[in-house]
Each structure stands twice: as structure tokens, then as C-alpha cells.
Amino acid sequence: MTDPLSTIVDRLRAAGCVFAEDESALIVAAATSPAEVDALVARRVDGEPLELVIGYAEFCGVRVTVCPGVFIPRHRTEFLVREAAALTSPGNVVVDLCCGTGALGLALSTLVPGVSVTAADLDPAAVACARRNLGATVPVYAGDLFAALPADLRGRIQVLLANTPYVPTDEIDLLPSEARDHEHHLALDGGPDGLDLQRRVAAGAAEWLAPGGHVLVEVSDRQAATARDIFDAAGLAARVAESKDWDAIVIIAARR
């Protein structure tokens, strides 16, 4: 017999879920039977991320399908998308690099209808997940950063979303278990200082951006100055955007 809602809340709270009431309601809404409620609660109690348990994440007002192993979009990254939206016009060419679920490209195309989105990721699981979210009309390529993109995009990208991994390798074990145990390390590991992928994006961005085009990446507070300098050194005009509300920092770099 399925637990009453109050009992589900108690079980989740005992498992360490801070927002047990909200999570209980989402689990009950996602289930199609009392037996499935029990199964979903058990998965959450075992430490599986809520988004995987219910099958989706809410991001920028859009419901994004999530898949095992693929990076789950974080709410703080909504700041990056909204900063990108302020730089985007209908008809612009947009690329979601290191796309994961495709959440950033999906959200930006919802905020700015009429953009032309292309996405890419190195992880085959992410590519498959992004194709589910972005639909048949949006090309999603498998490959390593710019090498995945078709050559005809070179010099034409107005907005490049590059939510690269930026956790230093030695700090992955310090992440919450929901991340380190359920997301591929490929989507988390940014190298010794967390900025290896951003160096590679910066090195190639000018060649792929249209004149006046922008690339946006997310960083931590302690990485912001170094990341800005990386993009400046690559010949781009970089600035730091910060949001206290989102607890997020984004580097925005423009092709000169």
C-alpha cells in the first residue's frame, strides 16, 4: 500500500532531502500508480537525483527531459541563458556547445523565438538526450568541441553557449553524491584548475564567431578573473557578469 503523502515527506526528510514537501508532491504527480510512487520514493531515498527520479528538470520555465549519466541543468545556469537572451535576436545562429541535455539551447530558443540552434557534445548519452529535447529540426552533433560542428558555421555564430565543465579534478570527490555518483565525470571535470575546456573554447572561439558575436561560459567566483584573462588573451573582449540572486558568474566575451 502506498504511503500517505505525510509519510512520504517523513521518509524523504529522514533521507536528508531539504525540500521534502516539494519533492513528495513532484514524485506523486510523476507517478502513474501507487506502486510507482513507492518505487520512485525508494529511488530518491537511495540518493538518486530528484530530476532523474521524476524524469525531468524545470529550467528557465521549460521542462527538460533528463537522462542517466547526463549533466542535470542547474538553476544558476539560467543566469547565463538570460544574459545570452539579451544579446540574441531572431534569426541569429546559436550554438550550444557541451550541450548535455540541450537545456541551454532549448531555453534560449524559447526566450528568443526564431533563432537557428545547433548543439554538440562529446558524450553519446548527452547527444541522445539533447536530440530528445531539441527535436528533429535541431541538429545535435557528437564530437569534441568545435571539431563536432559543420564547417559552414565557421565565422557565422552570433551566440555561443559553452557551459563547459569547470570543477577542478581534485575537487570532484567533494561534490554532492548526486553529482559525482550520477553524472558522467566527463561533464564535471575541468582539469587541474577547472578551466582546461574554457582555454580550448577561448582558443577557437574567434574563428567560429561572427563579427561582434559572443561566447558565454559559467565559472566559479575564484575562477572569474583568470577566466576573463584567458578570453582576453585569445583576442576577445571579455567581461564578468555576476548575479547574487542566481549565485552565478558568467564570462561574456565578444569577437573584436
Tab-separated table of N, CA and C in Angstrom, residues 40-180:
chain	number	residue	atom	x	y	z
A	40	LEU	N	9.471	5.183	-6.889
A	40	LEU	CA	10.165	6.459	-7.057
A	40	LEU	C	10.689	6.984	-5.728
A	41	VAL	N	9.892	6.848	-4.689
A	41	VAL	CA	10.353	7.279	-3.362
A	41	VAL	C	11.588	6.486	-2.946
A	42	ALA	N	11.573	5.184	-3.197
A	42	ALA	CA	12.718	4.352	-2.831
A	42	ALA	C	13.971	4.797	-3.577
A	43	ARG	N	13.833	5.145	-4.841
A	43	ARG	CA	14.986	5.620	-5.615
A	43	ARG	C	15.529	6.925	-5.042
A	44	ARG	N	14.620	7.815	-4.666
A	44	ARG	CA	15.071	9.095	-4.102
A	44	ARG	C	15.744	8.885	-2.752
A	45	VAL	N	15.180	8.018	-1.922
A	45	VAL	CA	15.776	7.719	-0.616
A	45	VAL	C	17.168	7.117	-0.785
A	46	ASP	N	17.368	6.359	-1.847
A	46	ASP	CA	18.683	5.760	-2.127
A	46	ASP	C	19.697	6.774	-2.647
A	47	GLY	N	19.266	8.031	-2.861
A	47	GLY	CA	20.202	9.073	-3.242
A	47	GLY	C	20.186	9.481	-4.697
A	48	GLU	N	19.273	8.923	-5.484
A	48	GLU	CA	19.198	9.309	-6.889
A	48	GLU	C	18.675	10.746	-6.987
A	49	PRO	N	19.224	11.557	-7.870
A	49	PRO	CA	18.736	12.936	-8.006
A	49	PRO	C	17.246	12.981	-8.306
A	50	LEU	N	16.568	13.957	-7.721
A	50	LEU	CA	15.125	14.083	-7.934
A	50	LEU	C	14.785	14.154	-9.411
A	51	GLU	N	15.591	14.900	-10.175
A	51	GLU	CA	15.276	15.085	-11.593
A	51	GLU	C	15.295	13.757	-12.348
A	52	LEU	N	16.224	12.868	-12.005
A	52	LEU	CA	16.234	11.551	-12.642
A	52	LEU	C	15.055	10.713	-12.187
A	53	VAL	N	14.683	10.869	-10.935
A	53	VAL	CA	13.562	10.102	-10.393
A	53	VAL	C	12.269	10.451	-11.128
A	54	ILE	N	12.020	11.749	-11.330
A	54	ILE	CA	10.769	12.160	-11.972
A	54	ILE	C	10.906	12.300	-13.489
A	55	GLY	N	12.155	12.285	-13.987
A	55	GLY	CA	12.379	12.261	-15.425
A	55	GLY	C	12.587	13.593	-16.099
A	56	TYR	N	12.585	14.677	-15.346
A	56	TYR	CA	12.744	15.984	-15.979
A	56	TYR	C	13.282	17.000	-14.980
A	57	ALA	N	13.751	18.131	-15.527
A	57	ALA	CA	14.154	19.287	-14.727
A	57	ALA	C	13.444	20.510	-15.272
A	58	GLU	N	13.052	21.398	-14.380
A	58	GLU	CA	12.498	22.685	-14.808
A	58	GLU	C	13.658	23.663	-14.963
A	59	PHE	N	13.742	24.288	-16.145
A	59	PHE	CA	14.868	25.179	-16.433
A	59	PHE	C	14.371	26.333	-17.295
A	60	CYS	N	14.481	27.542	-16.764
A	60	CYS	CA	14.018	28.734	-17.495
A	60	CYS	C	12.568	28.598	-17.958
A	61	GLY	N	11.757	27.976	-17.137
A	61	GLY	CA	10.351	27.822	-17.483
A	61	GLY	C	10.062	26.719	-18.478
A	62	VAL	N	11.084	25.932	-18.835
A	62	VAL	CA	10.928	24.848	-19.801
A	62	VAL	C	11.156	23.514	-19.093
A	63	ARG	N	10.355	22.522	-19.406
A	63	ARG	CA	10.561	21.182	-18.854
A	63	ARG	C	11.557	20.436	-19.741
A	64	VAL	N	12.693	20.053	-19.152
A	64	VAL	CA	13.784	19.416	-19.883
A	64	VAL	C	13.898	17.958	-19.459
A	65	THR	N	13.809	17.051	-20.401
A	65	THR	CA	13.998	15.634	-20.103
A	65	THR	C	15.442	15.390	-19.682
A	66	VAL	N	15.621	14.630	-18.613
A	66	VAL	CA	16.970	14.273	-18.169
A	66	VAL	C	17.175	12.776	-18.345
A	67	CYS	N	18.437	12.389	-18.490
A	67	CYS	CA	18.780	11.000	-18.797
A	67	CYS	C	19.923	10.553	-17.891
A	68	PRO	N	19.989	9.273	-17.557
A	68	PRO	CA	21.045	8.775	-16.671
A	68	PRO	C	22.436	9.137	-17.175
A	69	GLY	N	23.266	9.656	-16.265
A	69	GLY	CA	24.647	9.989	-16.575
A	69	GLY	C	24.849	11.370	-17.151
A	70	VAL	N	23.812	11.967	-17.723
A	70	VAL	CA	23.935	13.264	-18.388
A	70	VAL	C	23.805	14.377	-17.350
A	71	PHE	N	24.613	15.414	-17.507
A	71	PHE	CA	24.613	16.543	-16.585
A	71	PHE	C	23.217	17.147	-16.475
A	72	ILE	N	22.741	17.292	-15.240
A	72	ILE	CA	21.423	17.863	-14.990
A	72	ILE	C	21.549	19.383	-14.943
A	73	PRO	N	20.763	20.106	-15.747
A	73	PRO	CA	20.911	21.570	-15.750
A	73	PRO	C	20.654	22.165	-14.375
A	74	ARG	N	21.527	23.101	-13.982
A	74	ARG	CA	21.418	23.754	-12.681
A	74	ARG	C	20.651	25.071	-12.820
A	75	HIS	N	19.911	25.409	-11.782
A	75	HIS	CA	19.128	26.650	-11.837
A	75	HIS	C	20.022	27.868	-12.005
A	76	ARG	N	21.237	27.839	-11.437
A	76	ARG	CA	22.094	29.020	-11.550
A	76	ARG	C	22.451	29.314	-13.002
A	77	THR	N	22.443	28.288	-13.849
A	77	THR	CA	22.808	28.483	-15.247
A	77	THR	C	21.724	29.237	-16.012
A	78	GLU	N	20.556	29.400	-15.405
A	78	GLU	CA	19.531	30.240	-16.022
A	78	GLU	C	20.049	31.670	-16.200
A	79	PHE	N	20.956	32.094	-15.324
A	79	PHE	CA	21.533	33.425	-15.460
A	79	PHE	C	22.301	33.536	-16.768
A	80	LEU	N	23.078	32.512	-17.106
A	80	LEU	CA	23.817	32.515	-18.366
A	80	LEU	C	22.853	32.634	-19.545
A	81	VAL	N	21.770	31.875	-19.516
A	81	VAL	CA	20.819	31.906	-20.627
A	81	VAL	C	20.170	33.283	-20.751
A	82	ARG	N	19.830	33.875	-19.633
A	82	ARG	CA	19.178	35.193	-19.688
A	82	ARG	C	20.155	36.276	-20.144
A	83	GLU	N	21.415	36.158	-19.766
A	83	GLU	CA	22.420	37.074	-20.301
A	83	GLU	C	22.566	36.878	-21.818
A	84	ALA	N	22.529	35.628	-22.243
A	84	ALA	CA	22.614	35.343	-23.680
A	84	ALA	C	21.402	35.901	-24.417
A	85	ALA	N	20.221	35.792	-23.816
A	85	ALA	CA	18.995	36.277	-24.471
A	85	ALA	C	19.071	37.774	-24.751
A	86	ALA	N	19.741	38.500	-23.857
A	86	ALA	CA	19.877	39.951	-24.043
A	86	ALA	C	20.779	40.288	-25.229
A	87	LEU	N	21.556	39.306	-25.698
A	87	LEU	CA	22.481	39.524	-26.807
A	87	LEU	C	22.003	38.869	-28.101
A	88	THR	N	20.828	38.265	-28.058
A	88	THR	CA	20.342	37.427	-29.153
A	88	THR	C	19.133	38.062	-29.828
A	89	SER	N	19.071	37.942	-31.146
A	89	SER	CA	17.935	38.436	-31.924
A	89	SER	C	17.378	37.296	-32.775
A	90	PRO	N	16.102	37.355	-33.118
A	90	PRO	CA	15.542	36.344	-34.033
A	90	PRO	C	16.373	36.250	-35.299
A	91	GLY	N	16.594	35.037	-35.747
A	91	GLY	CA	17.411	34.803	-36.933
A	91	GLY	C	18.873	34.558	-36.637
A	92	ASN	N	19.323	34.836	-35.407
A	92	ASN	CA	20.726	34.601	-35.055
A	92	ASN	C	21.072	33.119	-35.089
A	93	VAL	N	22.331	32.849	-35.408
A	93	VAL	CA	22.870	31.495	-35.335
A	93	VAL	C	23.396	31.277	-33.921
A	94	VAL	N	22.864	30.269	-33.240
A	94	VAL	CA	23.205	29.955	-31.856
A	94	VAL	C	23.773	28.547	-31.799
A	95	VAL	N	24.848	28.370	-31.045
A	95	VAL	CA	25.412	27.033	-30.838
A	95	VAL	C	25.475	26.747	-29.342
A	96	ASP	N	24.965	25.585	-28.967
A	96	ASP	CA	25.029	25.090	-27.590
A	96	ASP	C	26.118	24.027	-27.565
A	97	LEU	N	27.320	24.432	-27.127
A	97	LEU	CA	28.483	23.543	-27.105
A	97	LEU	C	28.589	22.901	-25.728
A	98	CYS	N	29.027	21.634	-25.675
A	98	CYS	CA	28.952	20.877	-24.408
A	98	CYS	C	27.508	20.913	-23.922
A	99	CYS	N	26.592	20.527	-24.800
A	99	CYS	CA	25.170	20.814	-24.605
A	99	CYS	C	24.494	19.987	-23.526
A	100	GLY	N	25.061	18.825	-23.164
A	100	GLY	CA	24.376	17.997	-22.170
A	100	GLY	C	22.972	17.640	-22.646
A	101	THR	N	21.971	17.991	-21.851
A	101	THR	CA	20.579	17.707	-22.212
A	101	THR	C	20.060	18.590	-23.338
A	102	GLY	N	20.819	19.626	-23.692
A	102	GLY	CA	20.326	20.597	-24.664
A	102	GLY	C	19.510	21.695	-24.022
A	103	ALA	N	19.553	21.785	-22.692
A	103	ALA	CA	18.692	22.719	-21.960
A	103	ALA	C	18.954	24.168	-22.329
A	104	LEU	N	20.228	24.540	-22.520
A	104	LEU	CA	20.537	25.946	-22.784
A	104	LEU	C	20.010	26.372	-24.154
A	105	GLY	N	20.258	25.555	-25.168
A	105	GLY	CA	19.742	25.876	-26.490
A	105	GLY	C	18.231	25.895	-26.526
A	106	LEU	N	17.607	24.957	-25.836
A	106	LEU	CA	16.151	24.894	-25.780
A	106	LEU	C	15.586	26.129	-25.096
A	107	ALA	N	16.164	26.499	-23.965
A	107	ALA	CA	15.666	27.647	-23.212
A	107	ALA	C	15.856	28.941	-23.990
A	108	LEU	N	17.026	29.108	-24.616
A	108	LEU	CA	17.277	30.345	-25.356
A	108	LEU	C	16.338	30.456	-26.556
A	109	SER	N	16.072	29.354	-27.226
A	109	SER	CA	15.166	29.401	-28.377
A	109	SER	C	13.732	29.667	-27.943
A	110	THR	N	13.414	29.365	-26.686
A	110	THR	CA	12.090	29.689	-26.148
A	110	THR	C	12.004	31.173	-25.798
A	111	LEU	N	13.090	31.706	-25.233
A	111	LEU	CA	13.118	33.124	-24.880
A	111	LEU	C	13.218	34.024	-26.102
A	112	VAL	N	13.914	33.553	-27.131
A	112	VAL	CA	14.099	34.336	-28.360
A	112	VAL	C	13.673	33.460	-29.545
A	113	PRO	N	12.393	33.416	-29.839
A	113	PRO	CA	11.936	32.569	-30.951
A	113	PRO	C	12.557	33.003	-32.275
A	114	GLY	N	12.778	32.013	-33.123
A	114	GLY	CA	13.289	32.309	-34.450
A	114	GLY	C	14.779	32.191	-34.609
A	115	VAL	N	15.495	31.801	-33.529
A	115	VAL	CA	16.931	31.599	-33.670
A	115	VAL	C	17.192	30.244	-34.315
A	116	SER	N	18.372	30.111	-34.897
A	116	SER	CA	18.792	28.854	-35.516
A	116	SER	C	19.787	28.174	-34.590
A	117	VAL	N	19.375	27.081	-33.960
A	117	VAL	CA	20.182	26.420	-32.934
A	117	VAL	C	20.859	25.181	-33.485
A	118	THR	N	22.135	25.021	-33.123
A	118	THR	CA	22.892	23.793	-33.348
A	118	THR	C	23.502	23.404	-32.004
A	119	ALA	N	23.590	22.120	-31.716
A	119	ALA	CA	24.145	21.667	-30.445
A	119	ALA	C	25.170	20.568	-30.686
A	120	ALA	N	26.057	20.396	-29.692
A	120	ALA	CA	27.083	19.353	-29.811
A	120	ALA	C	27.569	18.946	-28.427
A	121	ASP	N	27.991	17.696	-28.318
A	121	ASP	CA	28.568	17.190	-27.078
A	121	ASP	C	29.442	15.991	-27.403
A	122	LEU	N	30.424	15.757	-26.547
A	122	LEU	CA	31.324	14.623	-26.735
A	122	LEU	C	30.707	13.314	-26.250
A	123	ASP	N	29.808	13.393	-25.284
A	123	ASP	CA	29.218	12.212	-24.643
A	123	ASP	C	28.035	11.702	-25.476
A	124	PRO	N	28.083	10.467	-25.968
A	124	PRO	CA	26.964	9.940	-26.759
A	124	PRO	C	25.635	9.953	-26.006
A	125	ALA	N	25.674	9.738	-24.688
A	125	ALA	CA	24.432	9.779	-23.912
A	125	ALA	C	23.836	11.174	-23.920
A	126	ALA	N	24.686	12.185	-23.835
A	126	ALA	CA	24.210	13.564	-23.877
A	126	ALA	C	23.639	13.894	-25.256
A	127	VAL	N	24.296	13.451	-26.306
A	127	VAL	CA	23.807	13.705	-27.653
A	127	VAL	C	22.408	13.124	-27.831
A	128	ALA	N	22.215	11.890	-27.375
A	128	ALA	CA	20.900	11.256	-27.492
A	128	ALA	C	19.850	12.002	-26.681
A	129	CYS	N	20.222	12.450	-25.485
A	129	CYS	CA	19.292	13.180	-24.630
A	129	CYS	C	18.938	14.530	-25.246
A	130	ALA	N	19.932	15.244	-25.758
A	130	ALA	CA	19.683	16.545	-26.376
A	130	ALA	C	18.778	16.403	-27.596
A	131	ARG	N	18.947	15.357	-28.351
A	131	ARG	CA	18.076	15.147	-29.515
A	131	ARG	C	16.625	14.964	-29.088
A	132	ARG	N	16.404	14.326	-27.960
A	132	ARG	CA	15.038	14.186	-27.445
A	132	ARG	C	14.459	15.544	-27.080
A	133	ASN	N	15.272	16.402	-26.477
A	133	ASN	CA	14.768	17.690	-26.022
A	133	ASN	C	14.635	18.716	-27.142
A	134	LEU	N	15.563	18.705	-28.073
A	134	LEU	CA	15.597	19.749	-29.092
A	134	LEU	C	14.767	19.418	-30.324
A	135	GLY	N	14.455	18.154	-30.505
A	135	GLY	CA	13.590	17.778	-31.617
A	135	GLY	C	14.332	17.561	-32.920
A	136	ALA	N	13.590	17.077	-33.888
A	136	ALA	CA	14.199	16.644	-35.148
A	136	ALA	C	14.728	17.795	-35.984
A	137	THR	N	14.243	19.010	-35.741
A	137	THR	CA	14.660	20.136	-36.589
A	137	THR	C	15.953	20.786	-36.132
A	138	VAL	N	16.457	20.408	-34.974
A	138	VAL	CA	17.696	20.991	-34.452
A	138	VAL	C	18.819	19.957	-34.560
A	139	PRO	N	19.863	20.228	-35.308
A	139	PRO	CA	20.959	19.254	-35.421
A	139	PRO	C	21.776	19.195	-34.132
A	140	VAL	N	22.054	17.973	-33.679
A	140	VAL	CA	22.889	17.747	-32.496
A	140	VAL	C	24.013	16.817	-32.923
A	141	TYR	N	25.253	17.312	-32.808
A	141	TYR	CA	26.401	16.573	-33.302
A	141	TYR	C	27.195	15.966	-32.148
A	142	ALA	N	27.847	14.843	-32.443
A	142	ALA	CA	28.731	14.186	-31.479
A	142	ALA	C	30.165	14.511	-31.839
A	143	GLY	N	30.933	14.991	-30.848
A	143	GLY	CA	32.329	15.277	-31.113
A	143	GLY	C	32.924	16.205	-30.080
A	144	ASP	N	34.196	16.496	-30.259
A	144	ASP	CA	34.983	17.253	-29.294
A	144	ASP	C	34.967	18.740	-29.623
A	145	LEU	N	34.187	19.508	-28.876
A	145	LEU	CA	34.084	20.964	-29.022
A	145	LEU	C	33.852	21.351	-30.489
A	146	PHE	N	34.663	22.272	-31.033
A	146	PHE	CA	34.411	22.798	-32.372
A	146	PHE	C	34.564	21.748	-33.464
A	147	ALA	N	35.325	20.693	-33.173
A	147	ALA	CA	35.509	19.641	-34.176
A	147	ALA	C	34.196	18.950	-34.522
A	148	ALA	N	33.212	19.057	-33.641
A	148	ALA	CA	31.919	18.426	-33.891
A	148	ALA	C	31.052	19.228	-34.855
A	149	LEU	N	31.359	20.511	-35.041
A	149	LEU	CA	30.470	21.404	-35.777
A	149	LEU	C	30.713	21.336	-37.279
A	150	PRO	N	29.662	21.522	-38.070
A	150	PRO	CA	29.854	21.581	-39.521
A	150	PRO	C	30.651	22.820	-39.906
A	151	ALA	N	31.470	22.698	-40.934
A	151	ALA	CA	32.385	23.774	-41.309
A	151	ALA	C	31.657	25.044	-41.724
A	152	ASP	N	30.415	24.909	-42.201
A	152	ASP	CA	29.729	26.107	-42.679
A	152	ASP	C	29.273	27.037	-41.552
A	153	LEU	N	29.469	26.628	-40.292
A	153	LEU	CA	29.182	27.519	-39.170
A	153	LEU	C	30.376	28.413	-38.829
A	154	ARG	N	31.545	28.099	-39.370
A	154	ARG	CA	32.742	28.867	-39.043
A	154	ARG	C	32.555	30.325	-39.443
A	155	GLY	N	32.727	31.230	-38.460
A	155	GLY	CA	32.600	32.653	-38.705
A	155	GLY	C	31.169	33.159	-38.752
A	156	ARG	N	30.202	32.308	-38.401
A	156	ARG	CA	28.788	32.699	-38.523
A	156	ARG	C	28.020	32.668	-37.205
A	157	ILE	N	28.645	32.225	-36.125
A	157	ILE	CA	27.913	32.044	-34.861
A	157	ILE	C	27.782	33.382	-34.141
A	158	GLN	N	26.549	33.805	-33.906
A	158	GLN	CA	26.335	35.060	-33.178
A	158	GLN	C	26.376	34.856	-31.656
A	159	VAL	N	25.871	33.721	-31.200
A	159	VAL	CA	25.848	33.435	-29.761
A	159	VAL	C	26.306	32.002	-29.535
A	160	LEU	N	27.389	31.862	-28.792
A	160	LEU	CA	27.963	30.553	-28.481
A	160	LEU	C	27.793	30.297	-26.988
A	161	LEU	N	26.950	29.352	-26.655
A	161	LEU	CA	26.757	28.932	-25.272
A	161	LEU	C	27.699	27.762	-25.015
A	162	ALA	N	28.618	27.936	-24.092
A	162	ALA	CA	29.613	26.881	-23.839
A	162	ALA	C	29.681	26.617	-22.338
A	163	ASN	N	28.703	25.864	-21.841
A	163	ASN	CA	28.678	25.570	-20.411
A	163	ASN	C	29.601	24.386	-20.124
A	164	THR	N	30.900	24.659	-20.264
A	164	THR	CA	31.910	23.618	-20.116
A	164	THR	C	32.046	23.185	-18.652
A	165	PRO	N	32.544	21.964	-18.412
A	165	PRO	CA	32.856	21.557	-17.038
A	165	PRO	C	33.887	22.506	-16.432
A	166	TYR	N	33.708	22.871	-15.158
A	166	TYR	CA	34.705	23.761	-14.542
A	166	TYR	C	35.039	23.384	-13.094
A	167	VAL	N	34.777	22.133	-12.731
A	167	VAL	CA	35.189	21.651	-11.418
A	167	VAL	C	36.635	21.156	-11.508
A	168	PRO	N	37.547	21.661	-10.671
A	168	PRO	CA	38.913	21.123	-10.671
A	168	PRO	C	38.904	19.622	-10.380
A	169	THR	N	39.776	18.901	-11.043
A	169	THR	CA	39.789	17.440	-10.927
A	169	THR	C	39.860	16.983	-9.476
A	170	ASP	N	40.718	17.603	-8.683
A	170	ASP	CA	40.899	17.181	-7.291
A	170	ASP	C	39.685	17.465	-6.419
A	171	GLU	N	38.720	18.226	-6.929
A	171	GLU	CA	37.562	18.585	-6.122
A	171	GLU	C	36.298	17.820	-6.495
A	172	ILE	N	36.388	16.934	-7.465
A	172	ILE	CA	35.203	16.177	-7.862
A	172	ILE	C	34.694	15.316	-6.711
A	173	ASP	N	35.605	14.753	-5.951
A	173	ASP	CA	35.192	13.917	-4.823
A	173	ASP	C	34.503	14.715	-3.722
A	174	LEU	N	34.604	16.037	-3.771
A	174	LEU	CA	33.960	16.887	-2.771
A	174	LEU	C	32.542	17.280	-3.185
A	175	LEU	N	32.161	16.965	-4.419
A	175	LEU	CA	30.816	17.290	-4.884
A	175	LEU	C	29.772	16.457	-4.154
A	176	PRO	N	28.527	16.929	-4.102
A	176	PRO	CA	27.452	16.097	-3.541
A	176	PRO	C	27.366	14.768	-4.288
A	177	SER	N	26.987	13.738	-3.587
A	177	SER	CA	26.938	12.411	-4.205
A	177	SER	C	25.984	12.369	-5.390
A	178	GLU	N	24.958	13.201	-5.378
A	178	GLU	CA	24.021	13.227	-6.504
A	178	GLU	C	24.747	13.557	-7.804
A	179	ALA	N	25.775	14.393	-7.732
A	179	ALA	CA	26.539	14.739	-8.931
A	179	ALA	C	27.606	13.693	-9.217
A	180	ARG	N	28.460	13.430	-8.252
A	180	ARG	CA	29.622	12.582	-8.543
A	180	ARG	C	29.234	11.131	-8.809
